[in-house]
PDB file of C-alpha atoms and ligand atoms in Angstrom:
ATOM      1  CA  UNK A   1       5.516  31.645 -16.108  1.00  0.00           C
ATOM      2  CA  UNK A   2       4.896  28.264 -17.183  1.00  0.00           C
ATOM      3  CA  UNK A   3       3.569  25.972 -15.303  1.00  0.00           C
ATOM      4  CA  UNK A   4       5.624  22.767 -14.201  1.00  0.00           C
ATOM      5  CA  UNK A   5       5.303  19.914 -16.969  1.00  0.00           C
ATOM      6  CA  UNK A   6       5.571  16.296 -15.183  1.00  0.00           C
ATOM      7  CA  UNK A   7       6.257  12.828 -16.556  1.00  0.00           C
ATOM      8  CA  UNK A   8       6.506   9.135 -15.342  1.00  0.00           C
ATOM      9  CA  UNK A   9       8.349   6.997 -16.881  1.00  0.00           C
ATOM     10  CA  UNK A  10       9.530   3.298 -15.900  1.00  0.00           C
ATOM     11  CA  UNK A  11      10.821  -0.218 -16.430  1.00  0.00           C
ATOM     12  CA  UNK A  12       9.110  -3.178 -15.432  1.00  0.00           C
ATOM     13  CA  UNK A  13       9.727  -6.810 -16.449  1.00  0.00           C
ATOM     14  CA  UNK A  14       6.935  -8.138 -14.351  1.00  0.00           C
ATOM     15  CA  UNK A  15       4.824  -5.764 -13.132  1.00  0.00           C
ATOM     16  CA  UNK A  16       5.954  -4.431  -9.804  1.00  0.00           C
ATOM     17  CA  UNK A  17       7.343  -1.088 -10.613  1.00  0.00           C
ATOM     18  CA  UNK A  18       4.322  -0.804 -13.023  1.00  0.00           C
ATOM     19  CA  UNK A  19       2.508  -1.180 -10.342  1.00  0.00           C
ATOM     20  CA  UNK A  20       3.600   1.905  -8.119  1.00  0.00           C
ATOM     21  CA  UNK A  21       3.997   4.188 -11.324  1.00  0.00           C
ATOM     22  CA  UNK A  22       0.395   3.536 -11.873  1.00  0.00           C
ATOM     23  CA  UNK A  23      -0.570   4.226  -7.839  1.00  0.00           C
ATOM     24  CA  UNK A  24       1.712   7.693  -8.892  1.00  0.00           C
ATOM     25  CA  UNK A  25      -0.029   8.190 -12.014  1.00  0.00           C
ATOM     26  CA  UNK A  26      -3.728   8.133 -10.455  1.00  0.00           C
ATOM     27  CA  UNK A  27      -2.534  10.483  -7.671  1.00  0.00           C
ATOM     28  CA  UNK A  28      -1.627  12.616 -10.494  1.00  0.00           C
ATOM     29  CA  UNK A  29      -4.470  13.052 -13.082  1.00  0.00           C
ATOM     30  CA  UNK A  30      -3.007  14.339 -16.575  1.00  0.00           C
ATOM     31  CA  UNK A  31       0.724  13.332 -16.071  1.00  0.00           C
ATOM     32  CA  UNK A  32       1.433  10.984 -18.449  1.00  0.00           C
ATOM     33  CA  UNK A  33       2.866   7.537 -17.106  1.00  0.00           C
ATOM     34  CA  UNK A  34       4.518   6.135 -19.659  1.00  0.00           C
ATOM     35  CA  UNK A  35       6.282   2.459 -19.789  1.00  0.00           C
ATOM     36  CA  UNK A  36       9.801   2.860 -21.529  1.00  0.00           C
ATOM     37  CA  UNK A  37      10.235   1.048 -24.543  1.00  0.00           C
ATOM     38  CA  UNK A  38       6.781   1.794 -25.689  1.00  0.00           C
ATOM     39  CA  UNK A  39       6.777   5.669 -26.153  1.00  0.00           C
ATOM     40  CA  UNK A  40       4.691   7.712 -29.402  1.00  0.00           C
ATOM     41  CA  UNK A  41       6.168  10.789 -30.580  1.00  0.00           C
ATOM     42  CA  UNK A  42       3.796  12.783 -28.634  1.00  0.00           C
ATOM     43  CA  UNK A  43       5.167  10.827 -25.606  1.00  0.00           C
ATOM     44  CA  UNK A  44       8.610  11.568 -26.289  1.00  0.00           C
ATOM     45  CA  UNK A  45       8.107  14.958 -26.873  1.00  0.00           C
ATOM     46  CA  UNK A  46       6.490  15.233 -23.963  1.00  0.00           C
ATOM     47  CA  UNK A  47       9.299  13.949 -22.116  1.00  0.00           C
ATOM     48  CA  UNK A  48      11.557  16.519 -23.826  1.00  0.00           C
ATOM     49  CA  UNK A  49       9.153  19.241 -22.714  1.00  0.00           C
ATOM     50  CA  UNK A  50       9.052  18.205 -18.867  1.00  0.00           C
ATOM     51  CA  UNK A  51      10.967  19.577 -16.122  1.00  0.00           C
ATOM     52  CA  UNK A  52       9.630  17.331 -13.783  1.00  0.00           C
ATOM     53  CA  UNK A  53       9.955  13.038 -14.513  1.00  0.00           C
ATOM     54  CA  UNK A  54       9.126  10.637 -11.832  1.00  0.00           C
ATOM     55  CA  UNK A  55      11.821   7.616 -12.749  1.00  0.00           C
ATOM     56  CA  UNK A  56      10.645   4.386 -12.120  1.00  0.00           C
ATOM     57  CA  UNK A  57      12.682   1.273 -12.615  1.00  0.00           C
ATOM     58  CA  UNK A  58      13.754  -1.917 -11.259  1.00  0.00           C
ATOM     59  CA  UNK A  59      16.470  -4.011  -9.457  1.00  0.00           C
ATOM     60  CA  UNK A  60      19.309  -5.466 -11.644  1.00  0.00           C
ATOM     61  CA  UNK A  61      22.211  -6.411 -10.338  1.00  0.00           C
ATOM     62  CA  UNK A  62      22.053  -3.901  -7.425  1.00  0.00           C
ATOM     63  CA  UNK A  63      21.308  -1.260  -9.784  1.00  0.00           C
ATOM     64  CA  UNK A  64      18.553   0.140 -12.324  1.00  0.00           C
ATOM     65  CA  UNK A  65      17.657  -2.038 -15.099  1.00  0.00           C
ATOM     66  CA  UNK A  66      19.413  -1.646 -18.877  1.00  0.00           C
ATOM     67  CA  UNK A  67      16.512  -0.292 -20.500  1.00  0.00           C
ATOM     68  CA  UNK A  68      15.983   2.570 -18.258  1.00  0.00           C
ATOM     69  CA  UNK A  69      19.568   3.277 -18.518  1.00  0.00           C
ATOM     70  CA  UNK A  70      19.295   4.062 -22.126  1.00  0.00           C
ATOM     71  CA  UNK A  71      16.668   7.239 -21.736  1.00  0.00           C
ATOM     72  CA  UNK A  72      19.033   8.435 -18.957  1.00  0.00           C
ATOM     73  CA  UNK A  73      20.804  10.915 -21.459  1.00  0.00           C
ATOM     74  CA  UNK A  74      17.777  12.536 -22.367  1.00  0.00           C
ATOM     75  CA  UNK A  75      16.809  14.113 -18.351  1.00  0.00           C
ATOM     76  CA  UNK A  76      19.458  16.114 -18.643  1.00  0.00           C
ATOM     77  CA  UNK A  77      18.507  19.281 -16.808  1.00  0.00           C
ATOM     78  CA  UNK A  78      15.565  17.789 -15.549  1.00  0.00           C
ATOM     79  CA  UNK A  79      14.471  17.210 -11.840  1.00  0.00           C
ATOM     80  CA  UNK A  80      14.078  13.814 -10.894  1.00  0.00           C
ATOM     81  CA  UNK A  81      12.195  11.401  -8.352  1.00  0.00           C
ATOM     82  CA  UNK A  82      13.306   7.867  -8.193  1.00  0.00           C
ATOM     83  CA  UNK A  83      11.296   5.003  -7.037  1.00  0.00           C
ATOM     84  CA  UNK A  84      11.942   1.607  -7.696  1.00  0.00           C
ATOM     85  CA  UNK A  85      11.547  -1.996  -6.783  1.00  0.00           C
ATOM     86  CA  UNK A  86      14.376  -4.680  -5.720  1.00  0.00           C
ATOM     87  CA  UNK A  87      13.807  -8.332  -4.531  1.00  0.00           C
ATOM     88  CA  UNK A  88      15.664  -8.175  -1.763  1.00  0.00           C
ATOM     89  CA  UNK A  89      13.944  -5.993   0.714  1.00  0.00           C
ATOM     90  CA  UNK A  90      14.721  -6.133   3.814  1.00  0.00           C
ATOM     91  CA  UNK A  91      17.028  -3.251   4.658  1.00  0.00           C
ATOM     92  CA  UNK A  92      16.818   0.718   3.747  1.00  0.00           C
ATOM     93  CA  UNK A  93      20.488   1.085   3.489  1.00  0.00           C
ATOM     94  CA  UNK A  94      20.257  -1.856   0.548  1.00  0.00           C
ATOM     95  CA  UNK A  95      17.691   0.623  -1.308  1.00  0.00           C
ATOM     96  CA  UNK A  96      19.920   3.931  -0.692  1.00  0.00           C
ATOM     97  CA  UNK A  97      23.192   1.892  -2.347  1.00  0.00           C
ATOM     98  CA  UNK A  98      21.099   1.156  -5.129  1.00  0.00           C
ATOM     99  CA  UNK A  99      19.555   5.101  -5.475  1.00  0.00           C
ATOM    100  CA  UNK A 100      22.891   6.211  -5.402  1.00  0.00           C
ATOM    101  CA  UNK A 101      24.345   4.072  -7.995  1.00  0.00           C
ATOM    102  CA  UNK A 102      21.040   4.855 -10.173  1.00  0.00           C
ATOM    103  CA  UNK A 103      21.932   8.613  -8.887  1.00  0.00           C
ATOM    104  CA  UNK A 104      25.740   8.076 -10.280  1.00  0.00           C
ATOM    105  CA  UNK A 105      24.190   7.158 -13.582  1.00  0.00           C
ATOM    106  CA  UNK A 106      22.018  10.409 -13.958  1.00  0.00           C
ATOM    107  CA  UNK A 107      23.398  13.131 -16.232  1.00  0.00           C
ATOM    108  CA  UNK A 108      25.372  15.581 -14.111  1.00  0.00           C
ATOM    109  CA  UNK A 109      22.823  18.965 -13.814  1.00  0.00           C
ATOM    110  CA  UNK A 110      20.057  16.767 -12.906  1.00  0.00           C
ATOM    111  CA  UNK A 111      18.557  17.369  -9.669  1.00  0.00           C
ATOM    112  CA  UNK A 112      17.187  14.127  -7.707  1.00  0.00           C
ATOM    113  CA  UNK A 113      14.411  15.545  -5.427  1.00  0.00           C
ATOM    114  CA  UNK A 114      13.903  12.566  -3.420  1.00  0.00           C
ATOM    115  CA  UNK A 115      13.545   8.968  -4.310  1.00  0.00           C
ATOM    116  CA  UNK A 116      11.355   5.529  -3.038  1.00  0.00           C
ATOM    117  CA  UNK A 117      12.257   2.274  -2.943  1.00  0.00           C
ATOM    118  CA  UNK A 118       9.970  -0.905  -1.996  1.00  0.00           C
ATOM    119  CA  UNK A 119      10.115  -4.775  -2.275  1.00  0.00           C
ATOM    120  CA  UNK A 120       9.067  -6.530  -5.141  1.00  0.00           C
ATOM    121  CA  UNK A 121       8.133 -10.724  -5.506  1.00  0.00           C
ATOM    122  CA  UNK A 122      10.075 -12.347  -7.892  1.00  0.00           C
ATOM    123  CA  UNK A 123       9.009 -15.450 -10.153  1.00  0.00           C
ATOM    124  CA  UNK A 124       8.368 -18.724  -8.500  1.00  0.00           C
ATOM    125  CA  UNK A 125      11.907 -19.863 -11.101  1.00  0.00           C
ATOM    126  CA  UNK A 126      13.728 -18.108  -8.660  1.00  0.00           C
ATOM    127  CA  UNK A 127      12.163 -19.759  -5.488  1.00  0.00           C
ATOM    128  CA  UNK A 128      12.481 -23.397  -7.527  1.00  0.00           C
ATOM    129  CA  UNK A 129      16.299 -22.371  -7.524  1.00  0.00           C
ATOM    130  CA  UNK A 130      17.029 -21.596  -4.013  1.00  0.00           C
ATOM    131  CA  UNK A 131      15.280 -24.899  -2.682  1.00  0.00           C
ATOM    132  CA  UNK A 132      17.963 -27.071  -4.956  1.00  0.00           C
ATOM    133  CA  UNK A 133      20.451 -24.765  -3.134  1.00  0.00           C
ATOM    134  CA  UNK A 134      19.019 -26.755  -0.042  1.00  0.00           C
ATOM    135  CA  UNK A 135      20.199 -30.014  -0.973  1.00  0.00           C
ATOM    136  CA  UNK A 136      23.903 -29.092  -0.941  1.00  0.00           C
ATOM    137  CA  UNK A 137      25.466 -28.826   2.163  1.00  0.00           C
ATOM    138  CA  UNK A 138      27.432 -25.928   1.527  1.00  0.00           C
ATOM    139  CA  UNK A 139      24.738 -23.760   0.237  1.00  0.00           C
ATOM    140  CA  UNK A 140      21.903 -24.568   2.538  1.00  0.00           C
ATOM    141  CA  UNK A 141      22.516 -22.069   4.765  1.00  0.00           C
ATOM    142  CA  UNK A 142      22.498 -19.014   1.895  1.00  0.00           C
ATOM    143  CA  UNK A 143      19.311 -21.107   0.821  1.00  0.00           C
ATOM    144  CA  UNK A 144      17.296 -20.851   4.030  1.00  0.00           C
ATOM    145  CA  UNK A 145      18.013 -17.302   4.440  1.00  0.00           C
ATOM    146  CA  UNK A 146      17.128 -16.641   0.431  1.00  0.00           C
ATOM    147  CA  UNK A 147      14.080 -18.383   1.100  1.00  0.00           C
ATOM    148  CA  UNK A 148      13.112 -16.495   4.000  1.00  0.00           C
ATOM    149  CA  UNK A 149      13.693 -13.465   2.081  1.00  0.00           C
ATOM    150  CA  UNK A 150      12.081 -14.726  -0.903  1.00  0.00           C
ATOM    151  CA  UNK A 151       8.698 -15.423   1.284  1.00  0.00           C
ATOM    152  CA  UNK A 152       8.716 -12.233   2.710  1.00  0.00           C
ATOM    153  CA  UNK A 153       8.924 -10.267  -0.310  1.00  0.00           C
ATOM    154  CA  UNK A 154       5.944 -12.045  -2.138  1.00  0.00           C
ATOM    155  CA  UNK A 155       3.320  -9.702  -0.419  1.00  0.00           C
ATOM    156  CA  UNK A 156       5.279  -6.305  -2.088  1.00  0.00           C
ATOM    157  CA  UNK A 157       4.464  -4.274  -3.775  1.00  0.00           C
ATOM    158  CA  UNK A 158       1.148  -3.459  -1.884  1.00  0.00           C
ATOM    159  CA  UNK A 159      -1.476  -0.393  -1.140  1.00  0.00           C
ATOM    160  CA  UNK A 160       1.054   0.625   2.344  1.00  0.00           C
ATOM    161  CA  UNK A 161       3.709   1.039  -0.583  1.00  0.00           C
ATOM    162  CA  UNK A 162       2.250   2.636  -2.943  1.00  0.00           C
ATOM    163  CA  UNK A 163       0.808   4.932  -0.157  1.00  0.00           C
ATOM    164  CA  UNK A 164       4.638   5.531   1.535  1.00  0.00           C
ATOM    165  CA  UNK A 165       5.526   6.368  -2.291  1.00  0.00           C
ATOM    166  CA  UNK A 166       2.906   8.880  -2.870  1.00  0.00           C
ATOM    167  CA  UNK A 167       3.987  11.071   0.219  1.00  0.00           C
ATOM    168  CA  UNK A 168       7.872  10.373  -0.339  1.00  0.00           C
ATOM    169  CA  UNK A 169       7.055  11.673  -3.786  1.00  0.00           C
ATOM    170  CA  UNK A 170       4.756  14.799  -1.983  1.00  0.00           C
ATOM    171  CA  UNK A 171       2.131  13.843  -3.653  1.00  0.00           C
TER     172      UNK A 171
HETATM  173  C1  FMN B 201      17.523 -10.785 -13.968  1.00  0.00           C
HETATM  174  C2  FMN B 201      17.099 -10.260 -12.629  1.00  0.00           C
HETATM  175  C3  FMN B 201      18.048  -9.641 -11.826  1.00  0.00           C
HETATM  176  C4  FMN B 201      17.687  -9.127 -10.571  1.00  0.00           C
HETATM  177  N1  FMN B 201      18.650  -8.547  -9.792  1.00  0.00           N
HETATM  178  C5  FMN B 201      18.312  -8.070  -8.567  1.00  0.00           C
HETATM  179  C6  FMN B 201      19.291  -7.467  -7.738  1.00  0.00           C
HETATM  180  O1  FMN B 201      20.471  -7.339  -8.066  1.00  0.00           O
HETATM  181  N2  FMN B 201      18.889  -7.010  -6.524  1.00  0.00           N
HETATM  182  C7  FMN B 201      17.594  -7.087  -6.099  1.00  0.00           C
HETATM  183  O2  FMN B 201      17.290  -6.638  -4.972  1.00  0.00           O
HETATM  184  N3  FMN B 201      16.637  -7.646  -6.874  1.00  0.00           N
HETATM  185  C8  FMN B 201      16.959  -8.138  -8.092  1.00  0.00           C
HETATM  186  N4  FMN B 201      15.993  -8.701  -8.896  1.00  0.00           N
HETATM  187  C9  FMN B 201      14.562  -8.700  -8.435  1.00  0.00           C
HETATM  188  C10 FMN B 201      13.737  -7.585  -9.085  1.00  0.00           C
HETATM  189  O3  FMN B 201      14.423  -6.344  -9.049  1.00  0.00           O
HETATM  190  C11 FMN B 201      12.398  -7.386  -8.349  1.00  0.00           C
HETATM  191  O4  FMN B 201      11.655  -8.568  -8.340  1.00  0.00           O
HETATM  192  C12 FMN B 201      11.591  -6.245  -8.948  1.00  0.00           C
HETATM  193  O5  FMN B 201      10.528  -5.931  -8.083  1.00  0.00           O
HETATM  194  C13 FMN B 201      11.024  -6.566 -10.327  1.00  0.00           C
HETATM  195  O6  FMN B 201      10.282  -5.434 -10.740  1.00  0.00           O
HETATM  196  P1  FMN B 201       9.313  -5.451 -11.993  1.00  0.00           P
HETATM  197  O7  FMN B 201       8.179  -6.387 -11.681  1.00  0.00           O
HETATM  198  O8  FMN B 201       8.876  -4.043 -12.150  1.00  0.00           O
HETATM  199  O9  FMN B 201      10.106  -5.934 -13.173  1.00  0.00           O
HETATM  200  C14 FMN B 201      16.333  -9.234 -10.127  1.00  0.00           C
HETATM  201  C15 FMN B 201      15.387  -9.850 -10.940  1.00  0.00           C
HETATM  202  C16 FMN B 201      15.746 -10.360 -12.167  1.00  0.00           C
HETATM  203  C17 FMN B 201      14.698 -11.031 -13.034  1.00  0.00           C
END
């Protein structure tokens, strides 16, 4: 019997999910953690060869980011663990709509064996946004509450989350 080959692989624009596949990747010496997008041939054979990939990607428009969508074709068969980031991170049923519309996107005989999702900060752009949204009347109410989130989510991704991912992911 062979032993089970692992992979990570992820998508990160700014660092956050980067952040937790690395945490992943030093709890699990000799699996490679590879960003997507930047994979040698020995990488990607390496992902053909695995049975086991730990998916890592980020929050676009309430579902995984384009890029990772393009390598989901080539998991077929494979089991999978999901963890991701999203900026808005206040509620765990937010995070399961999002795993199961990453889930939806997986090739059929995949098997998800568990997933993680966490908060991520977002670029001070975004913040510079919402408090224009404060001058108008009719938007300063969505503003305040944006902000709020916006504040709250600047201190995540952190050790307590990468720690909550390591025993989601068993670790
Ligand atoms: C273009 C864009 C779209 C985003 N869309 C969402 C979204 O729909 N929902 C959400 O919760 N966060 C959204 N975010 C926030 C990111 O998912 C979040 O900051 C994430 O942690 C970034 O991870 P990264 O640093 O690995 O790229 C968006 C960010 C950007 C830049």
């Amino acid at each position: 019997m062979c032993a089970m080959r692992a992979m990570i692989l992820y998508d990160s624009a700014t660092g956050n999910t980067e952040y937790l596949a690395k945490a992943l990747g030093k709890a699990m010496p000799g699996v490679p953690c590879c960003r997507i997008g930047t994979l040698s041939i020995a990488e990607t054979e390496a992902l053909g060869a695995a049975d086991r990939v730990y998916l890592g990607f980020w929050t676009d428009k309430g579902a995984c980011s384009q890029r990772l969508r393009e390598v989901l074709p080539g998991l077929a068969g494979k089991k999978v663990f999901l963890f991701g980031t999203a900026g808005f991170g206040a509620a765990e049923d937010y995070f399961a709509q999002i795993i199961e519309r990453v889930r939806a996107e997986l090739p059929q005989d995949c098997t998800v064996t568990g997933w993680y999702m966490c908060a991520g900060r977002m670029s001070e752009v975004i913040r510079l946004r919402y408090e224009e949204m404060l001058e108008n009347p009719a938007t300063k109410r969505k503003a305040q509450l944006l902000l709020a989130n916006f504040d709250a989510v600047q201190a995540h991704p952190n050790a307590d989350d990468a720690i909550a991912l390591l025993e989601k992911a068993g670790v």
